[in-house]
Amino acid sequence: MTLNKTLLGLLSGVGFAALTATGAIAQDVTLKLHQFLPAQANVPKHILDVWADKVEAASGDRIKIDRFPSMQLGGKPPELLDQAIDGVADIVWTVVGYTPGRFPTTEVFELPFMVNDARDASCAYWTMFEEHMRDSEFKDVKILGTWVHGPGMFHTADPVETPGDLNGMKIRGGSRLVNKLLEKTGATPVGMPVPAVPEGLSKGVIDGTTIPWEVTGALKIPELVENHTEFEGSALYTLTFVLAMNKGKYDALPDDLKALMDENSGLSLSVFAGGVMQEYDAPARQFAVDNGNNIITVSEEAAKEWADVVQPIYADWIAEMGEKGADGQALIDQAKGLMDGQCKGSMAKM
């Protein structure tokens, strides 16, 4: 199944004929979509642009979505969600973990060795968003999609095979829980948005980074470090993303255009986006292979040493959630149940 055919099945918009059946065409709407990656990176090119093009076409061009990559509207990546809330941008795509502690329930999908498949996890994420997050943590914004990337891993100047190999290294972590993971191994976590990673590596500010394969090409990571450590079985970690819209802008849409946005958002968009990010791991990995880089694959058996080291993160997170009045263990159990149950093989079920 090609990506285009998959998208046609997942993002079936409301037809222009249906929109104009009453004979009245509402005023055109222009929306500003802001995000932090270069336009040619996989997420903008193969997810955001595809989604925006579909929305525009389905609206009969009554909706126009202007795309602003690489923070062209100003600000820094951690400010994107507030830009959507405040109306600086109409729609943003961002890493939830760029604002640590603000959206704590999303972290259930960022726990170490929690996720096996990005599609299944993205399905579970949307399901739990609707139940636990829509009217609480994300009440100030209209969420259009929730997803995770493919397996997170290490990209380092020196080889990393065991937790002890990270001792003393300065490693960029993408979220609060990734930083906790790094601390448990003896590494020094360095917080920085992903666009800053190439400069950090080239100047020696960091010795390595945690990111999935798919974004390594856009950041030229295989040209900056020689070693890559991936894990069989469950992912070392994943990060959570949201595609978020200003609530006032959404509420001001005519009812038919609200319906169109809803039709092209939600569960199907989330599963599609998580799947696309995961699919683009393979060509990025092949580039590193062709470049002659050293790829270390930690077997599921060997990964047990890593799991033992980071296990206390679970207990700490459950305690932190308890302080916020939430049952962290119940959230973990629900996420695992969804990924192993109704969300398993979620692409095939759509």
Short mmCIF file of C-alpha atoms in Angstrom, two decimals:
data_model
loop_
_atom_site.label_atom_id
_atom_site.label_comp_id
_atom_site.label_asym_id
_atom_site.label_seq_id
_atom_site.Cartn_x
_atom_site.Cartn_y
_atom_site.Cartn_z
CA MET A 1 0.00 0.00 0.00
CA THR A 2 1.54 3.34 -1.05
CA LEU A 3 1.55 6.37 1.19
CA ASN A 4 -0.78 8.17 -1.20
CA LYS A 5 -3.30 5.33 -1.23
CA THR A 6 -3.04 5.02 2.52
CA LEU A 7 -3.70 8.71 2.91
CA LEU A 8 -6.71 8.59 0.63
CA GLY A 9 -8.17 5.92 2.85
CA LEU A 10 -7.32 7.69 6.09
CA LEU A 11 -7.98 11.34 5.31
CA SER A 12 -11.16 11.24 3.27
CA GLY A 13 -12.24 14.88 3.26
CA VAL A 14 -15.69 16.31 2.79
CA GLY A 15 -16.26 16.89 -0.92
CA PHE A 16 -16.60 20.36 -2.39
CA ALA A 17 -20.01 19.49 -3.79
CA ALA A 18 -21.26 18.76 -0.30
CA LEU A 19 -19.84 22.02 0.94
CA THR A 20 -21.67 24.02 -1.71
CA ALA A 21 -24.92 22.04 -1.75
CA THR A 22 -26.75 24.90 -0.05
CA GLY A 23 -25.65 27.24 -2.79
CA ALA A 24 -23.87 29.50 -0.34
CA ILE A 25 -20.08 29.59 -0.13
CA ALA A 26 -18.60 30.93 3.08
CA GLN A 27 -15.74 33.38 3.13
CA ASP A 28 -12.30 31.96 2.41
CA VAL A 29 -10.09 31.18 5.40
CA THR A 30 -6.29 31.43 5.50
CA LEU A 31 -4.48 29.55 8.25
CA LYS A 32 -0.82 29.90 9.26
CA LEU A 33 0.89 26.58 10.06
CA HIS A 34 4.12 27.01 12.04
CA GLN A 35 6.73 24.39 12.95
CA PHE A 36 10.42 24.00 13.72
CA LEU A 37 11.87 21.72 11.02
CA PRO A 38 13.12 22.66 7.53
CA ALA A 39 10.48 22.33 4.82
CA GLN A 40 12.30 19.40 3.20
CA ALA A 41 12.37 17.28 6.38
CA ASN A 42 10.15 14.20 6.47
CA VAL A 43 7.42 15.48 8.78
CA PRO A 44 6.74 18.73 6.89
CA LYS A 45 7.09 17.10 3.47
CA HIS A 46 5.33 13.78 3.99
CA ILE A 47 2.86 14.55 6.78
CA LEU A 48 2.07 18.23 7.26
CA ASP A 49 2.10 19.20 3.58
CA VAL A 50 0.12 16.10 2.62
CA TRP A 51 -2.45 16.87 5.32
CA ALA A 52 -2.66 20.57 4.44
CA ASP A 53 -2.98 19.84 0.72
CA LYS A 54 -5.83 17.42 1.42
CA VAL A 55 -7.66 19.95 3.59
CA GLU A 56 -7.29 22.64 0.94
CA ALA A 57 -8.51 20.35 -1.84
CA ALA A 58 -11.41 18.98 0.20
CA SER A 59 -12.56 22.53 0.95
CA GLY A 60 -12.61 23.48 -2.72
CA ASP A 61 -9.80 25.89 -1.86
CA ARG A 62 -11.98 27.75 0.63
CA ILE A 63 -9.29 26.95 3.18
CA LYS A 64 -5.72 28.00 2.42
CA ILE A 65 -2.94 26.82 4.70
CA ASP A 66 0.26 28.85 4.55
CA ARG A 67 3.23 26.85 5.81
CA PHE A 68 6.04 28.42 7.85
CA PRO A 69 8.93 26.00 8.53
CA SER A 70 12.03 26.53 10.66
CA MET A 71 10.30 28.95 13.08
CA GLN A 72 9.86 31.57 10.34
CA LEU A 73 7.14 33.33 12.33
CA GLY A 74 9.63 33.91 15.13
CA GLY A 75 10.14 32.52 18.59
CA LYS A 76 11.69 29.25 19.68
CA PRO A 77 10.33 25.67 19.41
CA PRO A 78 9.26 25.50 23.09
CA GLU A 79 7.00 28.51 22.42
CA LEU A 80 4.96 26.87 19.66
CA LEU A 81 2.02 25.67 21.76
CA ASP A 82 1.65 29.10 23.31
CA GLN A 83 1.78 30.59 19.82
CA ALA A 84 -1.24 28.45 18.94
CA ILE A 85 -3.02 29.44 22.14
CA ASP A 86 -2.25 33.15 21.69
CA GLY A 87 -2.97 33.25 17.95
CA VAL A 88 0.57 34.05 16.78
CA ALA A 89 0.05 30.98 14.58
CA ASP A 90 -3.23 29.31 13.70
CA ILE A 91 -1.85 25.76 13.65
CA VAL A 92 1.40 24.42 15.09
CA TRP A 93 3.18 21.09 15.09
CA THR A 94 5.50 20.55 18.02
CA VAL A 95 7.16 18.19 20.47
CA VAL A 96 5.08 18.13 23.65
CA GLY A 97 8.19 17.53 25.76
CA TYR A 98 9.61 20.92 24.78
CA THR A 99 7.49 22.23 27.67
CA PRO A 100 8.41 19.71 30.40
CA GLY A 101 5.81 18.97 33.05
CA ARG A 102 3.06 21.00 31.38
CA PHE A 103 1.26 18.08 29.74
CA PRO A 104 2.19 15.22 32.10
CA THR A 105 -0.28 12.59 30.90
CA THR A 106 1.40 12.48 27.46
CA GLU A 107 4.57 11.24 29.17
CA VAL A 108 3.10 7.76 29.54
CA PHE A 109 4.22 7.20 25.92
CA GLU A 110 7.70 8.60 26.65
CA LEU A 111 8.59 6.10 29.36
CA PRO A 112 11.60 3.90 28.48
CA PHE A 113 10.84 0.66 26.65
CA MET A 114 7.11 1.44 26.61
CA VAL A 115 6.37 1.49 22.87
CA ASN A 116 6.81 -1.21 20.22
CA ASP A 117 5.10 0.37 17.21
CA ALA A 118 4.51 4.05 16.40
CA ARG A 119 1.12 3.43 14.77
CA ASP A 120 -0.24 1.44 17.69
CA ALA A 121 1.09 3.99 20.17
CA SER A 122 -0.33 6.91 18.18
CA CYS A 123 -3.74 5.21 18.19
CA ALA A 124 -3.52 4.68 21.95
CA TYR A 125 -2.31 8.27 22.43
CA TRP A 126 -5.35 9.69 20.61
CA THR A 127 -7.72 7.39 22.50
CA MET A 128 -6.27 8.48 25.83
CA PHE A 129 -6.14 12.12 24.74
CA GLU A 130 -9.89 12.06 24.20
CA GLU A 131 -10.49 10.52 27.62
CA HIS A 132 -7.87 12.19 29.81
CA MET A 133 -6.36 15.27 28.13
CA ARG A 134 -8.80 17.05 25.81
CA ASP A 135 -10.68 18.92 28.54
CA SER A 136 -7.82 19.26 31.01
CA GLU A 137 -4.20 19.61 29.91
CA PHE A 138 -5.10 20.70 26.35
CA LYS A 139 -8.29 22.64 27.13
CA ASP A 140 -6.82 25.91 25.78
CA VAL A 141 -6.14 24.58 22.28
CA LYS A 142 -7.87 22.52 19.60
CA ILE A 143 -5.85 19.33 19.07
CA LEU A 144 -6.01 17.93 15.53
CA GLY A 145 -3.64 15.00 15.90
CA THR A 146 -1.47 13.18 18.46
CA TRP A 147 1.34 10.84 17.55
CA VAL A 148 4.77 9.43 18.40
CA HIS A 149 7.82 8.78 16.25
CA GLY A 150 9.54 5.48 15.54
CA PRO A 151 12.10 4.02 17.95
CA GLY A 152 14.32 6.60 19.63
CA MET A 153 18.02 5.73 19.80
CA PHE A 154 21.53 7.03 20.39
CA HIS A 155 23.79 8.73 17.83
CA THR A 156 27.20 9.28 19.39
CA ALA A 157 30.82 10.16 18.74
CA ASP A 158 32.01 7.06 20.65
CA PRO A 159 30.31 3.63 20.51
CA VAL A 160 27.51 2.91 23.00
CA GLU A 161 26.45 -0.67 23.67
CA THR A 162 25.88 -0.87 27.43
CA PRO A 163 24.54 1.74 29.87
CA GLY A 164 28.05 2.17 31.28
CA ASP A 165 29.33 3.35 27.90
CA LEU A 166 27.33 6.57 28.35
CA ASN A 167 29.01 7.44 31.64
CA GLY A 168 30.44 10.96 31.42
CA MET A 169 29.04 11.68 27.96
CA LYS A 170 27.08 14.86 27.25
CA ILE A 171 23.94 13.71 25.41
CA ARG A 172 21.08 15.78 24.06
CA GLY A 173 17.73 14.55 25.37
CA GLY A 174 14.43 15.47 23.76
CA SER A 175 12.17 15.36 26.81
CA ARG A 176 12.11 15.32 30.61
CA LEU A 177 11.92 11.53 30.79
CA VAL A 178 14.67 11.05 28.22
CA ASN A 179 16.86 13.26 30.39
CA LYS A 180 16.02 11.10 33.40
CA LEU A 181 16.99 8.03 31.36
CA LEU A 182 20.34 9.65 30.56
CA GLU A 183 20.95 10.51 34.21
CA LYS A 184 20.36 6.90 35.24
CA THR A 185 23.11 5.77 32.87
CA GLY A 186 25.63 8.31 34.15
CA ALA A 187 25.40 10.61 31.13
CA THR A 188 24.97 14.36 31.42
CA PRO A 189 21.68 15.34 29.73
CA VAL A 190 21.72 18.51 27.66
CA GLY A 191 18.39 20.04 26.75
CA MET A 192 18.09 21.56 23.28
CA PRO A 193 15.49 21.54 20.48
CA VAL A 194 16.36 19.19 17.65
CA PRO A 195 17.29 21.96 15.13
CA ALA A 196 20.20 22.92 17.43
CA VAL A 197 21.68 19.41 17.47
CA PRO A 198 23.98 19.71 14.40
CA GLU A 199 25.69 22.81 15.77
CA GLY A 200 25.92 21.20 19.21
CA LEU A 201 27.66 18.16 17.75
CA SER A 202 29.99 20.10 15.45
CA LYS A 203 31.13 22.40 18.27
CA GLY A 204 31.52 19.60 20.81
CA VAL A 205 28.84 20.99 23.10
CA ILE A 206 27.36 17.48 23.09
CA ASP A 207 28.91 14.07 22.47
CA GLY A 208 25.75 12.61 21.03
CA THR A 209 22.01 12.88 20.74
CA THR A 210 18.82 10.89 21.14
CA ILE A 211 16.57 11.02 18.06
CA PRO A 212 14.89 8.47 15.79
CA TRP A 213 16.46 7.50 12.49
CA GLU A 214 14.00 9.43 10.32
CA VAL A 215 15.20 12.92 11.22
CA THR A 216 18.92 12.13 10.97
CA GLY A 217 19.04 12.90 7.26
CA ALA A 218 17.63 16.42 7.56
CA LEU A 219 20.08 17.12 10.39
CA LYS A 220 23.04 15.42 8.63
CA ILE A 221 23.73 13.38 11.77
CA PRO A 222 25.59 10.50 10.00
CA GLU A 223 28.09 13.10 8.79
CA LEU A 224 28.65 14.43 12.32
CA VAL A 225 28.94 11.19 14.33
CA GLU A 226 30.01 7.68 13.37
CA ASN A 227 28.10 5.53 15.87
CA HIS A 228 24.41 4.69 16.11
CA THR A 229 22.83 2.45 18.78
CA GLU A 230 19.43 0.90 18.06
CA PHE A 231 17.38 -1.58 20.09
CA GLU A 232 15.48 -4.70 19.09
CA GLY A 233 12.00 -5.11 20.52
CA SER A 234 10.57 -2.20 22.50
CA ALA A 235 11.91 1.25 21.68
CA LEU A 236 14.40 2.84 24.06
CA TYR A 237 11.99 5.78 24.11
CA THR A 238 9.59 7.78 21.95
CA LEU A 239 8.55 11.44 21.99
CA THR A 240 4.99 12.72 21.75
CA PHE A 241 3.81 15.29 19.22
CA VAL A 242 0.65 17.32 18.69
CA LEU A 243 -0.82 19.17 15.75
CA ALA A 244 -2.69 21.97 17.51
CA MET A 245 -5.00 24.75 16.33
CA ASN A 246 -6.02 28.03 17.92
CA LYS A 247 -9.45 27.45 19.48
CA GLY A 248 -10.83 30.81 18.45
CA LYS A 249 -9.81 30.28 14.85
CA TYR A 250 -11.44 26.85 14.83
CA ASP A 251 -14.62 28.09 16.53
CA ALA A 252 -14.93 30.91 13.98
CA LEU A 253 -15.03 28.48 11.05
CA PRO A 254 -18.41 27.86 9.39
CA ASP A 255 -19.95 24.58 10.50
CA ASP A 256 -19.16 22.83 7.23
CA LEU A 257 -15.48 23.77 7.46
CA LYS A 258 -15.36 22.66 11.09
CA ALA A 259 -16.74 19.33 9.90
CA LEU A 260 -14.06 19.20 7.22
CA MET A 261 -11.28 19.85 9.73
CA ASP A 262 -12.69 17.18 12.04
CA GLU A 263 -13.00 14.72 9.15
CA ASN A 264 -9.31 15.16 8.36
CA SER A 265 -8.09 15.07 11.96
CA GLY A 266 -8.23 12.78 14.96
CA LEU A 267 -7.45 9.09 15.08
CA SER A 268 -6.83 8.49 11.38
CA LEU A 269 -4.46 11.45 11.07
CA SER A 270 -2.63 10.39 14.23
CA VAL A 271 -2.07 6.81 13.07
CA PHE A 272 -1.08 7.99 9.59
CA ALA A 273 1.46 10.48 10.94
CA GLY A 274 3.04 8.06 13.41
CA GLY A 275 3.25 5.45 10.67
CA VAL A 276 4.90 7.80 8.20
CA MET A 277 7.55 8.85 10.71
CA GLN A 278 8.30 5.20 11.42
CA GLU A 279 8.41 4.28 7.71
CA TYR A 280 11.05 6.94 7.05
CA ASP A 281 13.38 5.38 9.62
CA ALA A 282 14.49 2.78 7.05
CA PRO A 283 15.86 5.06 4.28
CA ALA A 284 17.62 7.24 6.88
CA ARG A 285 19.22 4.16 8.42
CA GLN A 286 20.34 3.00 4.97
CA PHE A 287 22.10 6.31 4.41
CA ALA A 288 24.16 5.73 7.55
CA VAL A 289 24.95 2.20 6.35
CA ASP A 290 26.02 3.50 2.93
CA ASN A 291 28.12 6.15 4.68
CA GLY A 292 30.08 3.38 6.42
CA ASN A 293 28.95 4.31 9.91
CA ASN A 294 29.01 1.89 12.84
CA ILE A 295 25.54 0.61 13.72
CA ILE A 296 25.22 -1.22 17.03
CA THR A 297 22.04 -3.27 17.51
CA VAL A 298 21.23 -4.12 21.13
CA SER A 299 19.36 -7.43 21.26
CA GLU A 300 16.21 -7.85 23.36
CA GLU A 301 18.21 -10.00 25.77
CA ALA A 302 20.98 -7.40 26.12
CA ALA A 303 18.37 -4.63 26.46
CA LYS A 304 17.31 -6.15 29.81
CA GLU A 305 20.37 -4.52 31.37
CA TRP A 306 19.15 -1.16 30.09
CA ALA A 307 15.61 -1.83 31.30
CA ASP A 308 16.85 -2.64 34.79
CA VAL A 309 18.81 0.62 34.95
CA VAL A 310 15.86 2.81 33.94
CA GLN A 311 13.11 0.93 35.79
CA PRO A 312 13.10 3.44 38.70
CA ILE A 313 11.84 6.06 36.24
CA TYR A 314 8.50 4.26 36.25
CA ALA A 315 8.16 4.43 40.04
CA ASP A 316 9.19 8.08 40.08
CA TRP A 317 6.69 8.96 37.34
CA ILE A 318 3.84 7.13 39.07
CA ALA A 319 4.62 9.04 42.28
CA GLU A 320 4.74 12.36 40.42
CA MET A 321 1.41 11.69 38.75
CA GLY A 322 -0.05 10.80 42.13
CA GLU A 323 0.97 14.22 43.42
CA LYS A 324 -1.01 15.70 40.52
CA GLY A 325 -4.06 13.65 41.46
CA ALA A 326 -3.69 11.11 38.65
CA ASP A 327 -3.25 7.33 38.78
CA GLY A 328 0.01 6.82 36.90
CA GLN A 329 -0.09 3.04 37.07
CA ALA A 330 -3.61 3.02 35.62
CA LEU A 331 -2.42 5.21 32.75
CA ILE A 332 0.48 2.84 32.06
CA ASP A 333 -1.83 -0.16 32.15
CA GLN A 334 -4.35 1.53 29.85
CA ALA A 335 -1.68 2.54 27.33
CA LYS A 336 -0.22 -0.97 27.26
CA GLY A 337 -3.70 -2.50 27.01
CA LEU A 338 -4.61 -0.30 24.05
CA MET A 339 -1.33 -0.94 22.22
CA ASP A 340 -1.65 -4.69 22.77
CA GLY A 341 -5.41 -4.75 22.17
CA GLN A 342 -7.73 -2.56 20.12
CA CYS A 343 -4.91 -0.41 18.70
CA LYS A 344 -2.59 -3.28 17.73
CA GLY A 345 -2.17 -3.34 13.97
CA SER A 346 -4.19 -0.12 13.86
CA MET A 347 -3.23 0.75 10.26
CA ALA A 348 -4.61 -2.57 9.04
CA LYS A 349 -7.90 -1.96 10.86
CA MET A 350 -8.57 1.32 9.00
#
